[in-house]
Coordinates of C-alpha atoms and ligand atoms in Angstrom, one line a residue:
M1 CA 18.8 18.1 -19.3
G2 CA 21.0 15.0 -18.6
S3 CA 19.5 11.5 -18.2
Y4 CA 19.3 9.9 -14.7
A5 CA 20.0 6.4 -16.1
N6 CA 22.9 4.6 -14.5
D7 CA 23.1 7.2 -11.8
R8 CA 24.8 5.3 -9.0
S9 CA 24.9 7.9 -6.3
C10 CA 23.5 6.6 -3.0
Q11 CA 24.3 3.1 -4.1
H12 CA 25.3 2.0 -0.6
D13 CA 21.7 2.7 0.6
D14 CA 20.3 1.0 -2.4
R15 CA 22.1 -2.2 -1.7
R16 CA 21.1 -2.3 1.9
S17 CA 17.4 -2.0 1.0
L18 CA 17.6 -4.4 -1.9
E19 CA 19.1 -7.0 0.5
K20 CA 16.2 -6.4 2.8
T21 CA 13.5 -6.7 0.2
K22 CA 14.9 -9.6 -1.7
E23 CA 13.2 -8.3 -4.9
P24 CA 14.8 -9.6 -8.1
V25 CA 16.6 -6.8 -9.9
L26 CA 18.7 -8.5 -12.5
P27 CA 17.8 -8.0 -16.1
L28 CA 15.7 -10.9 -17.3
K29 CA 18.1 -11.6 -20.1
L30 CA 20.9 -12.2 -17.6
M31 CA 18.8 -14.0 -15.1
P32 CA 19.0 -17.7 -14.6
L33 CA 15.8 -19.3 -15.9
H34 CA 14.5 -20.1 -12.4
A35 CA 14.8 -16.4 -11.5
A36 CA 13.0 -15.2 -14.6
N37 CA 10.3 -17.8 -13.9
G38 CA 10.1 -16.5 -10.3
W39 CA 9.1 -13.1 -11.7
L40 CA 6.4 -14.6 -13.9
H41 CA 5.3 -16.8 -11.0
D42 CA 4.9 -13.7 -8.9
M43 CA 2.9 -12.0 -11.6
R44 CA 0.6 -15.1 -12.0
L45 CA 0.1 -15.1 -8.2
S46 CA -1.0 -11.5 -8.0
S47 CA -4.7 -11.4 -7.2
P48 CA -7.5 -12.1 -9.6
T49 CA -10.3 -9.5 -10.0
T50 CA -12.7 -11.9 -8.4
A51 CA -12.1 -14.9 -6.2
P52 CA -11.2 -18.0 -8.2
L53 CA -13.8 -20.7 -8.7
M54 CA -13.5 -23.8 -6.6
N55 CA -13.8 -27.3 -8.0
N56 CA -17.5 -27.4 -7.3
G57 CA -18.0 -24.1 -9.2
S58 CA -18.6 -21.9 -6.1
S59 CA -16.3 -19.0 -5.5
S60 CA -13.7 -18.8 -2.8
G61 CA -14.8 -17.1 0.4
S62 CA -16.6 -18.1 3.6
S63 CA -18.4 -21.0 2.0
D64 CA -15.1 -22.6 0.9
P65 CA -13.5 -25.1 3.4
I66 CA -10.0 -24.0 2.5
Y67 CA -10.8 -20.3 3.2
R68 CA -12.5 -21.3 6.4
A69 CA -9.4 -23.2 7.5
W70 CA -7.3 -20.2 6.7
T71 CA -9.5 -18.0 8.9
K72 CA -8.4 -20.1 11.9
K73 CA -5.0 -18.5 11.4
Y74 CA -6.3 -15.1 10.3
P75 CA -9.7 -14.8 12.1
S76 CA -12.3 -12.5 10.6
A77 CA -12.0 -9.1 12.2
L78 CA -15.9 -9.1 12.3
N79 CA -16.1 -12.4 14.1
A80 CA -13.3 -11.4 16.4
F81 CA -14.6 -7.9 16.9
D82 CA -15.1 -8.2 20.7
Q83 CA -11.6 -9.4 21.1
I84 CA -10.2 -6.5 19.1
V85 CA -12.3 -4.0 21.0
A86 CA -11.2 -5.6 24.3
H87 CA -7.6 -5.1 23.1
G88 CA -8.3 -1.4 22.4
K89 CA -10.3 -0.7 25.6
G90 CA -9.2 2.5 27.2
K91 CA -6.7 3.1 24.3
K92 CA -6.8 5.6 21.5
I93 CA -7.2 3.8 18.2
A94 CA -5.2 5.2 15.3
L95 CA -6.5 4.0 12.0
F96 CA -4.4 3.4 8.8
L97 CA -6.2 2.4 5.6
D98 CA -5.0 1.3 2.2
Y99 CA -7.0 2.6 -0.7
D100 CA -7.3 0.2 -3.7
G101 CA -8.9 -3.1 -2.8
T102 CA -9.6 -1.9 0.8
L103 CA -11.8 1.2 0.4
S104 CA -12.6 0.7 -3.2
P105 CA -13.1 -2.6 -5.1
I106 CA -10.5 -3.8 -7.6
V107 CA -11.6 -2.8 -11.1
D108 CA -9.9 -3.3 -14.5
E109 CA -9.3 0.4 -15.1
P110 CA -7.3 2.1 -12.4
D111 CA -8.9 5.5 -13.1
N112 CA -12.3 4.0 -12.4
A113 CA -11.5 2.8 -8.9
V114 CA -14.0 5.2 -7.2
M115 CA -15.0 5.0 -3.6
S116 CA -18.7 4.7 -2.9
D117 CA -20.4 7.7 -1.2
Q118 CA -21.4 5.3 1.6
M119 CA -17.8 4.3 2.2
R120 CA -16.7 7.9 2.1
E121 CA -19.3 8.8 4.8
V122 CA -18.1 5.8 6.9
V123 CA -14.4 6.9 6.6
R124 CA -15.3 10.5 7.4
N125 CA -17.1 9.4 10.5
A126 CA -14.2 7.2 11.5
A127 CA -11.8 10.2 11.0
L128 CA -14.0 12.4 13.2
H129 CA -13.6 9.9 16.1
L130 CA -10.2 8.4 15.5
P131 CA -6.9 9.8 14.1
T132 CA -7.0 8.3 10.5
A133 CA -4.6 8.2 7.6
I134 CA -4.8 6.7 4.1
I135 CA -1.6 5.1 2.9
S136 CA -1.6 4.3 -0.8
G137 CA 0.6 3.3 -3.7
R138 CA -1.0 6.0 -5.8
S139 CA 0.2 9.5 -5.9
R140 CA -1.1 11.6 -2.9
D141 CA -3.1 14.0 -5.2
K142 CA -4.7 11.1 -7.0
V143 CA -5.8 9.3 -3.8
F144 CA -7.1 12.6 -2.4
D145 CA -9.1 13.1 -5.6
F146 CA -10.8 9.8 -5.0
V147 CA -11.4 10.2 -1.3
K148 CA -12.1 13.9 -1.1
L149 CA -12.0 14.1 2.7
T150 CA -10.1 16.8 4.5
E151 CA -10.5 15.2 7.9
L152 CA -7.6 12.8 7.5
C153 CA -3.9 12.4 6.7
Y154 CA -2.7 11.1 3.3
A155 CA 0.4 9.2 2.4
G156 CA 0.9 8.6 -1.4
S157 CA 3.6 6.7 -3.4
H158 CA 3.7 3.9 -0.9
G159 CA 4.3 6.3 2.0
M160 CA 7.0 8.4 0.3
D161 CA 4.8 11.5 0.1
I162 CA 3.0 12.3 3.3
L163 CA 0.5 15.1 4.0
G164 CA 0.3 14.9 7.8
P165 CA -0.9 16.9 10.7
V166 CA 1.2 19.7 12.2
G167 CA 2.8 18.0 15.1
E168 CA 5.8 16.5 16.8
R169 CA 8.3 14.7 14.7
D170 CA 11.3 14.3 16.9
S171 CA 12.1 10.8 15.8
V172 CA 12.3 11.5 12.1
P173 CA 15.9 11.2 10.9
E174 CA 17.4 14.6 10.1
H175 CA 18.4 13.8 6.5
R176 CA 14.8 13.0 5.7
S177 CA 13.1 16.2 6.6
P178 CA 12.1 18.2 3.6
I179 CA 8.9 19.4 5.3
S180 CA 6.8 22.2 4.0
S181 CA 3.6 23.8 5.0
N182 CA 0.5 23.2 2.8
K183 CA -3.0 24.5 2.7
K184 CA -4.1 23.0 -0.5
Q185 CA -6.3 20.2 0.9
G186 CA -8.3 22.5 3.1
K187 CA -6.2 23.1 6.2
E188 CA -2.7 23.8 7.4
A189 CA -0.7 20.6 7.3
K190 CA 2.9 19.5 6.8
I191 CA 4.3 17.6 3.8
F192 CA 7.1 15.1 4.2
Q193 CA 8.8 13.5 1.2
A194 CA 11.2 10.6 1.8
A195 CA 13.0 10.9 -1.5
P196 CA 12.3 14.2 -3.3
E197 CA 15.5 13.9 -5.4
F198 CA 14.0 11.0 -7.3
L199 CA 11.2 13.1 -8.9
P200 CA 13.0 13.8 -12.3
M201 CA 14.3 10.2 -12.5
I202 CA 10.8 8.8 -12.0
D203 CA 9.4 11.1 -14.7
E204 CA 12.1 9.9 -17.0
V205 CA 11.4 6.3 -16.3
F206 CA 7.6 6.9 -16.7
R207 CA 8.2 8.2 -20.2
L208 CA 10.6 5.4 -21.1
L209 CA 8.2 2.7 -19.9
I210 CA 5.4 4.2 -21.9
D211 CA 7.5 4.1 -25.1
K212 CA 8.9 0.6 -24.3
T213 CA 5.5 -1.0 -23.7
D214 CA 3.6 0.9 -26.3
A215 CA 3.1 -2.1 -28.6
I216 CA 1.7 -4.3 -25.8
D217 CA -2.1 -4.4 -25.9
G218 CA -3.8 -3.6 -22.6
V219 CA -0.7 -2.4 -20.7
K220 CA -1.1 0.8 -18.7
V221 CA 1.7 2.8 -17.2
E222 CA 0.7 5.1 -14.4
N223 CA 2.8 7.9 -12.9
N224 CA 2.4 7.9 -9.1
K225 CA 4.9 10.7 -8.5
F226 CA 7.6 8.8 -6.6
C227 CA 6.9 5.4 -8.3
V228 CA 5.7 4.1 -11.6
S229 CA 3.1 1.4 -11.9
V230 CA 3.1 -0.9 -14.9
H231 CA -0.4 -2.6 -15.0
Y232 CA -0.9 -5.9 -16.8
R233 CA -4.4 -6.7 -15.6
N234 CA -5.7 -6.2 -19.2
V235 CA -2.8 -7.8 -21.0
V236 CA -3.3 -11.4 -22.2
E237 CA -1.3 -13.8 -20.1
K238 CA 1.0 -15.0 -22.9
E239 CA 2.3 -11.4 -23.1
W240 CA 3.1 -11.0 -19.4
Q241 CA 6.7 -12.1 -20.0
L242 CA 7.0 -9.3 -22.5
V243 CA 5.7 -6.8 -19.9
A244 CA 8.3 -8.1 -17.4
Q245 CA 11.0 -8.0 -20.0
C246 CA 10.3 -4.3 -21.0
T247 CA 10.1 -3.2 -17.4
N248 CA 13.3 -4.9 -16.5
D249 CA 15.1 -3.5 -19.6
V250 CA 14.3 0.0 -18.2
L251 CA 15.0 -0.9 -14.6
K252 CA 18.4 -2.2 -15.3
L253 CA 19.4 1.3 -16.5
Y254 CA 18.5 2.7 -13.1
P255 CA 20.5 1.1 -10.2
R256 CA 18.8 3.5 -7.7
L257 CA 15.4 2.0 -8.5
R258 CA 13.9 -1.3 -7.6
L259 CA 10.8 -3.4 -8.4
T260 CA 8.0 -4.6 -6.2
H261 CA 4.9 -6.6 -7.1
G262 CA 1.3 -5.6 -6.5
R263 CA -2.1 -6.8 -7.7
K264 CA -1.4 -7.4 -11.4
V265 CA 1.0 -4.5 -11.4
L266 CA 4.8 -4.1 -11.4
E267 CA 5.9 -1.1 -9.4
V268 CA 9.2 0.7 -10.0
R269 CA 10.3 2.7 -7.0
P270 CA 13.3 4.3 -5.3
A271 CA 15.5 1.7 -3.6
I272 CA 15.5 3.5 -0.3
D273 CA 14.7 2.1 3.1
W274 CA 11.2 3.6 3.2
N275 CA 7.8 1.9 2.9
K276 CA 4.3 1.8 4.2
G277 CA 5.6 0.5 7.6
K278 CA 7.9 3.5 7.9
A279 CA 5.1 5.8 6.9
V280 CA 2.9 4.4 9.8
E281 CA 5.7 5.0 12.3
F282 CA 6.2 8.5 10.9
L283 CA 2.5 9.3 11.1
L284 CA 2.2 8.0 14.7
D285 CA 5.1 10.3 15.6
S286 CA 3.6 13.2 13.8
L287 CA 0.3 12.7 15.5
G288 CA 2.1 12.7 18.9
L289 CA 1.2 9.0 19.4
G290 CA 4.5 7.4 18.7
S291 CA 5.6 6.7 22.2
C292 CA 2.2 6.4 23.9
R293 CA 1.4 3.0 25.4
N294 CA -2.3 3.7 25.4
V295 CA -2.5 3.7 21.6
L296 CA -3.7 0.8 19.4
P297 CA -2.8 1.4 15.7
I298 CA -4.9 -0.7 13.3
Y299 CA -3.8 -1.0 9.7
I300 CA -6.2 -2.4 7.1
G301 CA -4.9 -3.3 3.6
D302 CA -5.0 -5.9 0.8
D303 CA -1.7 -5.7 -1.0
R304 CA 1.8 -7.0 -0.6
T305 CA 3.1 -3.5 0.0
D306 CA 0.8 -3.4 3.1
E307 CA 2.8 -6.3 4.6
D308 CA 5.5 -3.8 5.6
A309 CA 3.0 -2.0 7.8
F310 CA 1.5 -5.2 9.2
K311 CA 5.0 -6.3 10.1
V312 CA 5.9 -3.1 11.9
L313 CA 2.8 -3.4 14.0
R314 CA 3.2 -7.1 14.7
D315 CA 6.9 -7.0 15.4
D316 CA 6.6 -4.3 18.0
K317 CA 3.5 -5.9 19.4
R318 CA 2.2 -2.5 19.1
G319 CA -0.9 -2.8 17.0
L320 CA -2.7 -5.1 14.6
G321 CA -3.0 -5.6 10.9
I322 CA -6.1 -6.7 9.1
L323 CA -5.6 -8.3 5.6
V324 CA -8.4 -7.8 3.1
S325 CA -8.6 -10.9 1.0
S326 CA -11.2 -13.4 -0.3
V327 CA -8.5 -15.9 -1.0
P328 CA -6.1 -17.5 1.5
K329 CA -2.7 -15.8 1.6
E330 CA 0.3 -15.8 4.0
S331 CA 0.5 -12.5 5.8
H332 CA 1.9 -10.6 8.8
A333 CA -1.6 -9.4 9.5
L334 CA -3.4 -10.9 12.6
Y335 CA -7.0 -10.7 11.3
S336 CA -8.8 -10.7 7.9
L337 CA -11.7 -9.2 6.1
M338 CA -13.1 -10.5 2.8
D339 CA -13.6 -7.4 0.8
P340 CA -14.3 -3.6 1.0
S341 CA -17.9 -4.1 2.1
E342 CA -16.6 -6.0 5.2
V343 CA -14.1 -3.2 5.8
M344 CA -17.0 -0.8 5.8
D345 CA -18.9 -2.9 8.4
F346 CA -15.8 -3.2 10.5
L347 CA -15.3 0.6 10.5
K348 CA -18.9 1.3 11.4
R349 CA -18.8 -1.1 14.3
L350 CA -15.4 0.3 15.5
V351 CA -16.8 3.8 15.6
M352 CA -20.0 2.7 17.4
S353 CA -18.0 0.9 20.0
K354 CA -15.8 3.9 20.6
E355 CA -18.9 6.1 20.9
E356 CA -20.4 3.7 23.4
E357 CA -17.2 3.6 25.4
A358 CA -17.1 7.4 25.5
S359 CA -20.6 7.7 26.7
R360 CA -20.0 5.1 29.4
N361 CA -17.0 7.1 30.6
K362 CA -19.0 10.4 30.8
Ligands
LIG401 O1 -1.7 1.0 -2.0 P1 -3.0 1.0 -2.8 O2 -3.9 2.1 -2.5 O3 -3.7 -0.4 -2.7 O4 -2.5 1.1 -4.3 C1 -1.8 0.1 -5.0 C2 -2.0 0.2 -6.5 O5 -3.5 0.4 -6.7 C3 -4.0 0.6 -8.0 O6 -3.9 -0.6 -8.7 C4 -4.7 -1.6 -8.3 O7 -6.1 -1.2 -8.3 C5 -6.6 -0.9 -9.7 C6 -8.0 -0.4 -9.5 O8 -8.8 -1.3 -8.9 C7 -6.4 -2.2 -10.5 O9 -6.9 -2.0 -11.8 C8 -5.0 -2.7 -10.5 O10 -4.9 -3.9 -11.2 C9 -4.4 -2.8 -9.1 O11 -3.0 -3.1 -9.1 C10 -3.2 1.8 -8.6 O12 -3.7 2.0 -9.9 C11 -1.7 1.6 -8.5 O13 -1.1 2.8 -9.0 C12 -1.4 1.5 -7.0 O14 0.0 1.4 -6.9

């Protein structure tokens, strides 16, 4: 079998989406110093496992004045709950949830990011009342193995692999329609994959990245089907540059791939114009809610890749994003929550308020 390295077909598309994302794609060796430093700077910025300590030794969060000032711009969705409910009054709420850092706490070992039984029950209950989807950077199968609920839709690989409901999808571009029927996760549903042709290339890159980073202690390369994650959470900081270098050495062989940054992870993915925001639009259409005015989509997520979804909802004044963060960050979200336990409280209250509204309208 031939290699997919340097395959430049579809380059026109690639350039367009690279322009949009403004992600650095030049090999580090050829990069001006400030650009290489930019990569490292981004890696350093990606979130710590726990909130950093403040000068007085306390951790960041609601007791920290800087965090409290930040919540003036991004109010807590729990404190602003009545306002959110008022916004959704008489509307159908569609719920979109990220997985890591939103439904499960961030942990050192990606395979151990299990969801608590309590959270699972809360998400199940939400899905019984509201159309609900999980949109994750992980592969769809992997995120389903963690969540184990058949009551909702799943989008894996940053929205590039969707197991959605059987429904209308008139607004989906024709060239992106490799849909098939699937009964694996308990019921009849449709699968949509934004870039199935990338599968062999991603497998190749996954193997190359494993070889290339083999000597770096603590690095973990994860195959997420349509993207590859290079984790450096357990790598000593002085070797992060090496992780960046190895990843970039591979990336430069594949002009049809690009890089994004996550929480202590570099993500190699197809350079196509598809992301979590597009997945939200796709799912709303699939659920028959795309053109309804009486729908309020709510997206909850913690990562940079969730910003695409926050932006779609904010730009269209269509719905609202809630950023999960215990440290101040710029975001396209409108509200914030500190951590997965606050996400759980918010979901419980949301379902209760919808139940109350339904019984008042009986
Ligand atoms: O879109 P998400 O569901 O948030 O997935 C994004 C990435 O999440 C996982 O990595 C992150 O969580 C790990 C477990 O807590 C943590 O160890 C890692 O440092 C984080 O980056 C997942 O392993 C990646 O594949 C996802 O792309």
